[in-house]
């Protein structure tokens, strides 16, 4: 790439945003969503971000990737609700409202403090196997 091409690419940035504040892969994810590729196609780009959300909202206090702690593992949640057995919207609603009896005697407390957009990301990540 020539210096002129590099300079031109550096100059181009989305209107109203700070180029340095954008998350890596977010532009790719945006284009993929516009093209109809859906979250599953770009999910690997955001695996670390989704794990960070699980930590941010303290999901990791009760759930771990492959082992049951207080609640089921992320892997078990994905196996139970993934592969078309549930939708991200259904799982997000269940997380938000909390539940009792789905995984044994220990209830899942409501997570109403988690923004809906983050719940959707977490739910889709779980359905995709938390990878």
Short mmCIF file of N, CA and C in Angstrom, two decimals:
data_model
loop_
_atom_site.label_atom_id
_atom_site.label_comp_id
_atom_site.label_asym_id
_atom_site.label_seq_id
_atom_site.Cartn_x
_atom_site.Cartn_y
_atom_site.Cartn_z
N UNK A 1 0.85 -1.16 0.00
CA UNK A 1 0.00 0.00 0.00
C UNK A 1 0.90 1.23 0.00
N UNK A 2 0.59 2.19 -0.83
CA UNK A 2 1.40 3.40 -0.92
C UNK A 2 1.09 4.31 0.25
N UNK A 3 2.00 5.28 0.45
CA UNK A 3 1.81 6.24 1.53
C UNK A 3 0.51 7.03 1.34
N UNK A 4 0.21 7.38 0.11
CA UNK A 4 -1.02 8.12 -0.19
C UNK A 4 -2.25 7.29 0.16
N UNK A 5 -2.23 6.00 -0.20
CA UNK A 5 -3.36 5.13 0.12
C UNK A 5 -3.53 4.98 1.62
N UNK A 6 -2.41 4.81 2.33
CA UNK A 6 -2.45 4.67 3.78
C UNK A 6 -3.01 5.93 4.42
N UNK A 7 -2.55 7.08 3.97
CA UNK A 7 -3.04 8.35 4.51
C UNK A 7 -4.53 8.50 4.25
N UNK A 8 -4.97 8.13 3.07
CA UNK A 8 -6.38 8.23 2.72
C UNK A 8 -7.22 7.32 3.61
N UNK A 9 -6.75 6.09 3.85
CA UNK A 9 -7.49 5.16 4.72
C UNK A 9 -7.55 5.67 6.15
N UNK A 10 -6.46 6.29 6.62
CA UNK A 10 -6.45 6.82 7.97
C UNK A 10 -7.42 7.99 8.11
N UNK A 11 -7.61 8.75 7.04
CA UNK A 11 -8.48 9.91 7.06
C UNK A 11 -9.95 9.50 7.15
N UNK A 12 -10.29 8.37 6.57
CA UNK A 12 -11.68 7.93 6.53
C UNK A 12 -12.06 7.35 7.89
N UNK A 13 -13.13 7.86 8.46
CA UNK A 13 -13.66 7.31 9.71
C UNK A 13 -15.15 7.58 9.77
N UNK A 14 -15.87 6.77 10.51
CA UNK A 14 -17.32 6.97 10.59
C UNK A 14 -17.65 8.36 11.14
N UNK A 15 -18.68 8.94 10.60
CA UNK A 15 -19.12 10.28 11.00
C UNK A 15 -19.58 10.27 12.45
N UNK A 16 -19.10 11.22 13.23
CA UNK A 16 -19.56 11.38 14.60
C UNK A 16 -18.93 10.43 15.59
N UNK A 17 -17.84 9.76 15.21
CA UNK A 17 -17.20 8.84 16.15
C UNK A 17 -15.73 9.15 16.25
N UNK A 18 -15.13 8.71 17.30
CA UNK A 18 -13.69 8.82 17.48
C UNK A 18 -13.09 7.50 17.04
N UNK A 19 -12.31 7.52 15.99
CA UNK A 19 -11.73 6.29 15.42
C UNK A 19 -11.03 5.47 16.49
N UNK A 20 -10.32 6.12 17.41
CA UNK A 20 -9.56 5.39 18.42
C UNK A 20 -10.45 4.76 19.48
N UNK A 21 -11.70 5.20 19.60
CA UNK A 21 -12.60 4.67 20.62
C UNK A 21 -13.38 3.46 20.13
N UNK A 22 -13.34 3.19 18.84
CA UNK A 22 -14.12 2.08 18.29
C UNK A 22 -13.48 0.75 18.68
N UNK A 23 -14.28 -0.20 19.03
CA UNK A 23 -13.79 -1.53 19.39
C UNK A 23 -13.26 -2.23 18.15
N UNK A 24 -12.16 -3.00 18.29
CA UNK A 24 -11.66 -3.75 17.14
C UNK A 24 -12.73 -4.68 16.59
N UNK A 25 -12.86 -4.70 15.31
CA UNK A 25 -13.82 -5.59 14.68
C UNK A 25 -15.22 -5.03 14.59
N UNK A 26 -15.48 -3.89 15.23
CA UNK A 26 -16.85 -3.39 15.24
C UNK A 26 -17.31 -2.96 13.85
N UNK A 27 -16.40 -2.42 13.06
CA UNK A 27 -16.77 -2.03 11.70
C UNK A 27 -17.09 -3.27 10.87
N UNK A 28 -16.27 -4.31 11.03
CA UNK A 28 -16.52 -5.57 10.33
C UNK A 28 -17.87 -6.14 10.76
N UNK A 29 -18.12 -6.11 12.07
CA UNK A 29 -19.40 -6.62 12.58
C UNK A 29 -20.56 -5.82 12.03
N UNK A 30 -20.40 -4.49 11.95
CA UNK A 30 -21.47 -3.65 11.41
C UNK A 30 -21.77 -4.01 9.96
N UNK A 31 -20.72 -4.15 9.15
CA UNK A 31 -20.93 -4.52 7.75
C UNK A 31 -21.57 -5.90 7.63
N UNK A 32 -21.13 -6.84 8.46
CA UNK A 32 -21.69 -8.18 8.40
C UNK A 32 -23.17 -8.16 8.74
N UNK A 33 -23.56 -7.36 9.73
CA UNK A 33 -24.97 -7.28 10.11
C UNK A 33 -25.78 -6.64 8.98
N UNK A 34 -25.23 -5.61 8.34
CA UNK A 34 -25.91 -4.97 7.22
C UNK A 34 -26.10 -5.95 6.08
N UNK A 35 -25.09 -6.79 5.86
CA UNK A 35 -25.16 -7.77 4.78
C UNK A 35 -26.03 -8.97 5.13
N UNK A 36 -26.53 -9.01 6.36
CA UNK A 36 -27.42 -10.09 6.76
C UNK A 36 -26.69 -11.35 7.20
N UNK A 37 -25.42 -11.21 7.58
CA UNK A 37 -24.69 -12.39 8.00
C UNK A 37 -25.03 -12.79 9.42
N UNK A 38 -25.60 -11.89 10.19
CA UNK A 38 -26.04 -12.20 11.53
C UNK A 38 -24.91 -12.31 12.53
N UNK A 39 -25.28 -12.42 13.80
CA UNK A 39 -24.30 -12.45 14.88
C UNK A 39 -23.43 -13.68 14.83
N UNK A 40 -23.98 -14.82 14.41
CA UNK A 40 -23.19 -16.04 14.39
C UNK A 40 -21.98 -15.95 13.49
N UNK A 41 -22.08 -15.19 12.41
CA UNK A 41 -20.97 -15.07 11.47
C UNK A 41 -19.84 -14.23 12.03
N UNK A 42 -20.13 -13.26 12.87
CA UNK A 42 -19.10 -12.38 13.38
C UNK A 42 -18.79 -12.64 14.85
N UNK A 43 -19.45 -13.61 15.43
CA UNK A 43 -19.30 -13.84 16.86
C UNK A 43 -17.87 -14.06 17.30
N UNK A 44 -17.04 -14.82 16.56
CA UNK A 44 -15.67 -15.02 17.02
C UNK A 44 -14.91 -13.71 17.22
N UNK A 45 -15.27 -12.68 16.47
CA UNK A 45 -14.61 -11.38 16.63
C UNK A 45 -14.90 -10.78 18.00
N UNK A 46 -15.97 -11.20 18.63
CA UNK A 46 -16.39 -10.57 19.87
C UNK A 46 -16.35 -11.51 21.08
N UNK A 47 -15.69 -12.65 20.95
CA UNK A 47 -15.67 -13.61 22.05
C UNK A 47 -15.10 -12.99 23.32
N UNK A 48 -13.99 -12.29 23.20
CA UNK A 48 -13.38 -11.67 24.38
C UNK A 48 -14.29 -10.61 24.97
N UNK A 49 -14.97 -9.85 24.12
CA UNK A 49 -15.88 -8.81 24.61
C UNK A 49 -17.05 -9.44 25.36
N UNK A 50 -17.54 -10.57 24.88
CA UNK A 50 -18.66 -11.24 25.55
C UNK A 50 -18.23 -11.83 26.88
N UNK A 51 -17.04 -12.37 26.94
CA UNK A 51 -16.52 -12.86 28.22
C UNK A 51 -16.36 -11.71 29.20
N UNK A 52 -15.94 -10.56 28.69
CA UNK A 52 -15.81 -9.38 29.54
C UNK A 52 -17.17 -8.93 30.08
N UNK A 53 -18.21 -9.04 29.26
CA UNK A 53 -19.56 -8.71 29.74
C UNK A 53 -19.98 -9.67 30.85
N UNK A 54 -19.68 -10.95 30.69
CA UNK A 54 -20.02 -11.94 31.72
C UNK A 54 -19.31 -11.61 33.03
N UNK A 55 -18.10 -11.10 32.94
CA UNK A 55 -17.38 -10.69 34.15
C UNK A 55 -17.95 -9.39 34.70
N UNK A 56 -18.22 -8.44 33.82
CA UNK A 56 -18.73 -7.13 34.24
C UNK A 56 -20.01 -7.26 35.06
N UNK A 57 -20.89 -8.14 34.64
CA UNK A 57 -22.18 -8.29 35.32
C UNK A 57 -22.17 -9.44 36.34
N UNK A 58 -20.99 -9.92 36.69
CA UNK A 58 -20.78 -10.94 37.73
C UNK A 58 -21.43 -12.28 37.43
N UNK A 59 -21.65 -12.57 36.15
CA UNK A 59 -22.17 -13.89 35.77
C UNK A 59 -21.21 -14.99 36.25
N UNK A 60 -19.91 -14.64 36.25
CA UNK A 60 -18.88 -15.62 36.60
C UNK A 60 -18.92 -16.01 38.07
N UNK A 61 -19.68 -15.29 38.88
CA UNK A 61 -19.81 -15.68 40.29
C UNK A 61 -20.56 -17.00 40.42
N UNK A 62 -21.44 -17.29 39.46
CA UNK A 62 -22.24 -18.51 39.52
C UNK A 62 -22.04 -19.44 38.32
N UNK A 63 -21.49 -18.92 37.23
CA UNK A 63 -21.36 -19.70 35.99
C UNK A 63 -19.93 -19.66 35.48
N UNK A 64 -19.45 -20.80 35.01
CA UNK A 64 -18.11 -20.92 34.43
C UNK A 64 -18.23 -21.58 33.06
N UNK A 65 -17.16 -21.51 32.25
CA UNK A 65 -17.25 -22.04 30.89
C UNK A 65 -17.68 -23.51 30.80
N UNK A 66 -17.07 -24.39 31.58
CA UNK A 66 -17.33 -25.81 31.38
C UNK A 66 -17.72 -26.58 32.64
N UNK A 67 -17.76 -25.90 33.78
CA UNK A 67 -18.08 -26.61 35.02
C UNK A 67 -19.23 -25.91 35.75
N UNK A 68 -20.08 -26.72 36.38
CA UNK A 68 -21.17 -26.18 37.19
C UNK A 68 -20.57 -25.62 38.47
N UNK A 69 -20.96 -24.42 38.83
CA UNK A 69 -20.54 -23.82 40.09
C UNK A 69 -21.81 -23.74 40.93
N UNK A 70 -22.44 -22.59 40.99
CA UNK A 70 -23.75 -22.46 41.63
C UNK A 70 -24.82 -22.75 40.59
N UNK A 71 -24.61 -22.18 39.41
CA UNK A 71 -25.51 -22.40 38.29
C UNK A 71 -24.84 -23.24 37.22
N UNK A 72 -25.54 -23.54 36.15
CA UNK A 72 -24.99 -24.38 35.09
C UNK A 72 -23.83 -23.69 34.36
N UNK A 73 -22.99 -24.51 33.74
CA UNK A 73 -21.88 -23.96 32.95
C UNK A 73 -22.41 -23.30 31.70
N UNK A 74 -21.61 -22.42 31.11
CA UNK A 74 -21.99 -21.79 29.85
C UNK A 74 -22.20 -22.84 28.78
N UNK A 75 -21.35 -23.86 28.81
CA UNK A 75 -21.46 -24.96 27.83
C UNK A 75 -22.81 -25.66 27.97
N UNK A 76 -23.22 -25.95 29.21
CA UNK A 76 -24.50 -26.63 29.43
C UNK A 76 -25.69 -25.76 29.02
N UNK A 77 -25.59 -24.46 29.26
CA UNK A 77 -26.66 -23.55 28.84
C UNK A 77 -26.78 -23.56 27.32
N UNK A 78 -25.63 -23.49 26.65
CA UNK A 78 -25.63 -23.53 25.18
C UNK A 78 -26.20 -24.83 24.64
N UNK A 79 -25.87 -25.94 25.31
CA UNK A 79 -26.36 -27.25 24.86
C UNK A 79 -27.88 -27.36 25.05
N UNK A 80 -28.38 -26.81 26.14
CA UNK A 80 -29.82 -26.91 26.43
C UNK A 80 -30.66 -26.01 25.52
N UNK A 81 -30.18 -24.81 25.24
CA UNK A 81 -30.99 -23.83 24.51
C UNK A 81 -30.50 -23.55 23.10
N UNK A 82 -29.28 -23.99 22.75
CA UNK A 82 -28.73 -23.72 21.42
C UNK A 82 -29.30 -24.63 20.36
N UNK A 83 -28.74 -24.56 19.16
CA UNK A 83 -29.17 -25.38 18.03
C UNK A 83 -30.67 -25.28 17.75
N UNK A 84 -31.20 -24.07 17.84
CA UNK A 84 -32.61 -23.86 17.51
C UNK A 84 -33.60 -24.19 18.60
N UNK A 85 -33.13 -24.61 19.78
CA UNK A 85 -34.04 -24.96 20.87
C UNK A 85 -34.56 -23.73 21.60
N UNK A 86 -33.91 -22.61 21.38
CA UNK A 86 -34.33 -21.36 22.01
C UNK A 86 -33.74 -20.20 21.23
N UNK A 87 -34.25 -19.01 21.49
CA UNK A 87 -33.74 -17.83 20.81
C UNK A 87 -33.00 -16.95 21.81
N UNK A 88 -32.18 -16.07 21.29
CA UNK A 88 -31.46 -15.14 22.15
C UNK A 88 -32.44 -14.27 22.93
N UNK A 89 -33.53 -13.88 22.29
CA UNK A 89 -34.53 -13.05 22.97
C UNK A 89 -35.16 -13.80 24.15
N UNK A 90 -35.45 -15.09 23.96
CA UNK A 90 -36.04 -15.89 25.04
C UNK A 90 -35.06 -16.05 26.19
N UNK A 91 -33.80 -16.35 25.86
CA UNK A 91 -32.80 -16.55 26.91
C UNK A 91 -32.51 -15.23 27.62
N UNK A 92 -32.43 -14.13 26.88
CA UNK A 92 -32.20 -12.82 27.49
C UNK A 92 -33.34 -12.48 28.45
N UNK A 93 -34.57 -12.76 28.06
CA UNK A 93 -35.72 -12.49 28.92
C UNK A 93 -35.66 -13.34 30.19
N UNK A 94 -35.23 -14.59 30.06
CA UNK A 94 -35.11 -15.47 31.21
C UNK A 94 -34.03 -14.98 32.17
N UNK A 95 -32.91 -14.52 31.61
CA UNK A 95 -31.83 -13.98 32.45
C UNK A 95 -32.32 -12.74 33.18
N UNK A 96 -32.99 -11.86 32.46
CA UNK A 96 -33.47 -10.60 33.04
C UNK A 96 -34.48 -10.86 34.16
N UNK A 97 -35.42 -11.77 33.94
CA UNK A 97 -36.49 -12.04 34.91
C UNK A 97 -36.06 -12.96 36.04
N UNK A 98 -35.00 -13.75 35.80
CA UNK A 98 -34.63 -14.77 36.76
C UNK A 98 -35.51 -15.99 36.58
N UNK A 99 -35.18 -17.06 37.27
CA UNK A 99 -35.98 -18.28 37.13
C UNK A 99 -35.76 -19.19 38.32
N UNK A 100 -36.60 -20.18 38.42
CA UNK A 100 -36.51 -21.16 39.49
C UNK A 100 -36.91 -22.52 38.94
N UNK A 101 -36.13 -23.53 39.26
CA UNK A 101 -36.47 -24.89 38.87
C UNK A 101 -35.98 -25.34 37.51
N UNK A 102 -35.40 -24.46 36.73
CA UNK A 102 -34.93 -24.87 35.40
C UNK A 102 -33.65 -25.71 35.47
N UNK A 103 -32.84 -25.47 36.51
CA UNK A 103 -31.56 -26.16 36.63
C UNK A 103 -31.40 -26.77 38.03
N UNK A 104 -32.48 -27.08 38.68
CA UNK A 104 -32.39 -27.63 40.03
C UNK A 104 -33.00 -26.67 41.03
N UNK A 105 -32.65 -26.87 42.29
CA UNK A 105 -33.27 -26.11 43.37
C UNK A 105 -32.79 -24.66 43.46
N UNK A 106 -31.57 -24.38 43.02
CA UNK A 106 -31.02 -23.03 43.16
C UNK A 106 -31.65 -22.08 42.14
N UNK A 107 -32.34 -21.03 42.61
CA UNK A 107 -32.96 -20.09 41.68
C UNK A 107 -31.92 -19.15 41.05
N UNK A 108 -32.24 -18.67 39.87
CA UNK A 108 -31.43 -17.65 39.20
C UNK A 108 -32.05 -16.31 39.56
N UNK A 109 -31.30 -15.44 40.26
CA UNK A 109 -31.88 -14.14 40.61
C UNK A 109 -32.07 -13.27 39.37
N UNK A 110 -33.06 -12.40 39.38
CA UNK A 110 -33.27 -11.51 38.23
C UNK A 110 -32.04 -10.63 37.99
N UNK A 111 -31.77 -10.38 36.74
CA UNK A 111 -30.63 -9.54 36.35
C UNK A 111 -31.15 -8.30 35.62
N UNK A 112 -32.12 -7.63 36.23
CA UNK A 112 -32.78 -6.48 35.61
C UNK A 112 -31.85 -5.29 35.42
N UNK A 113 -30.72 -5.27 36.13
CA UNK A 113 -29.78 -4.16 36.01
C UNK A 113 -28.95 -4.22 34.73
N UNK A 114 -28.96 -5.36 34.06
CA UNK A 114 -28.17 -5.52 32.83
C UNK A 114 -28.95 -4.93 31.66
N UNK A 115 -28.34 -4.01 30.91
CA UNK A 115 -29.05 -3.42 29.76
C UNK A 115 -29.47 -4.48 28.75
N UNK A 116 -30.61 -4.26 28.12
CA UNK A 116 -31.15 -5.23 27.16
C UNK A 116 -30.16 -5.57 26.05
N UNK A 117 -29.44 -4.58 25.56
CA UNK A 117 -28.47 -4.84 24.48
C UNK A 117 -27.39 -5.80 24.94
N UNK A 118 -26.91 -5.63 26.17
CA UNK A 118 -25.89 -6.54 26.70
C UNK A 118 -26.48 -7.92 26.97
N UNK A 119 -27.72 -7.98 27.44
CA UNK A 119 -28.38 -9.27 27.64
C UNK A 119 -28.48 -10.04 26.32
N UNK A 120 -28.82 -9.34 25.25
CA UNK A 120 -28.91 -9.98 23.93
C UNK A 120 -27.55 -10.54 23.51
N UNK A 121 -26.49 -9.76 23.72
CA UNK A 121 -25.14 -10.22 23.36
C UNK A 121 -24.75 -11.45 24.17
N UNK A 122 -24.98 -11.39 25.46
CA UNK A 122 -24.64 -12.53 26.34
C UNK A 122 -25.46 -13.75 25.95
N UNK A 123 -26.75 -13.58 25.73
CA UNK A 123 -27.62 -14.70 25.38
C UNK A 123 -27.19 -15.34 24.06
N UNK A 124 -26.93 -14.54 23.05
CA UNK A 124 -26.50 -15.09 21.77
C UNK A 124 -25.17 -15.81 21.90
N UNK A 125 -24.27 -15.24 22.68
CA UNK A 125 -22.97 -15.86 22.94
C UNK A 125 -23.15 -17.23 23.59
N UNK A 126 -24.04 -17.32 24.56
CA UNK A 126 -24.31 -18.61 25.21
C UNK A 126 -24.90 -19.61 24.22
N UNK A 127 -25.85 -19.16 23.40
CA UNK A 127 -26.46 -20.05 22.41
C UNK A 127 -25.44 -20.55 21.39
N UNK A 128 -24.43 -19.73 21.12
CA UNK A 128 -23.38 -20.11 20.17
C UNK A 128 -22.29 -20.94 20.83
N UNK A 129 -22.50 -21.36 22.06
CA UNK A 129 -21.53 -22.21 22.74
C UNK A 129 -20.51 -21.46 23.56
N UNK A 130 -20.72 -20.17 23.79
CA UNK A 130 -19.82 -19.34 24.60
C UNK A 130 -18.38 -19.44 24.12
N UNK A 131 -18.22 -19.40 22.81
CA UNK A 131 -16.87 -19.50 22.23
C UNK A 131 -16.33 -18.14 21.92
#
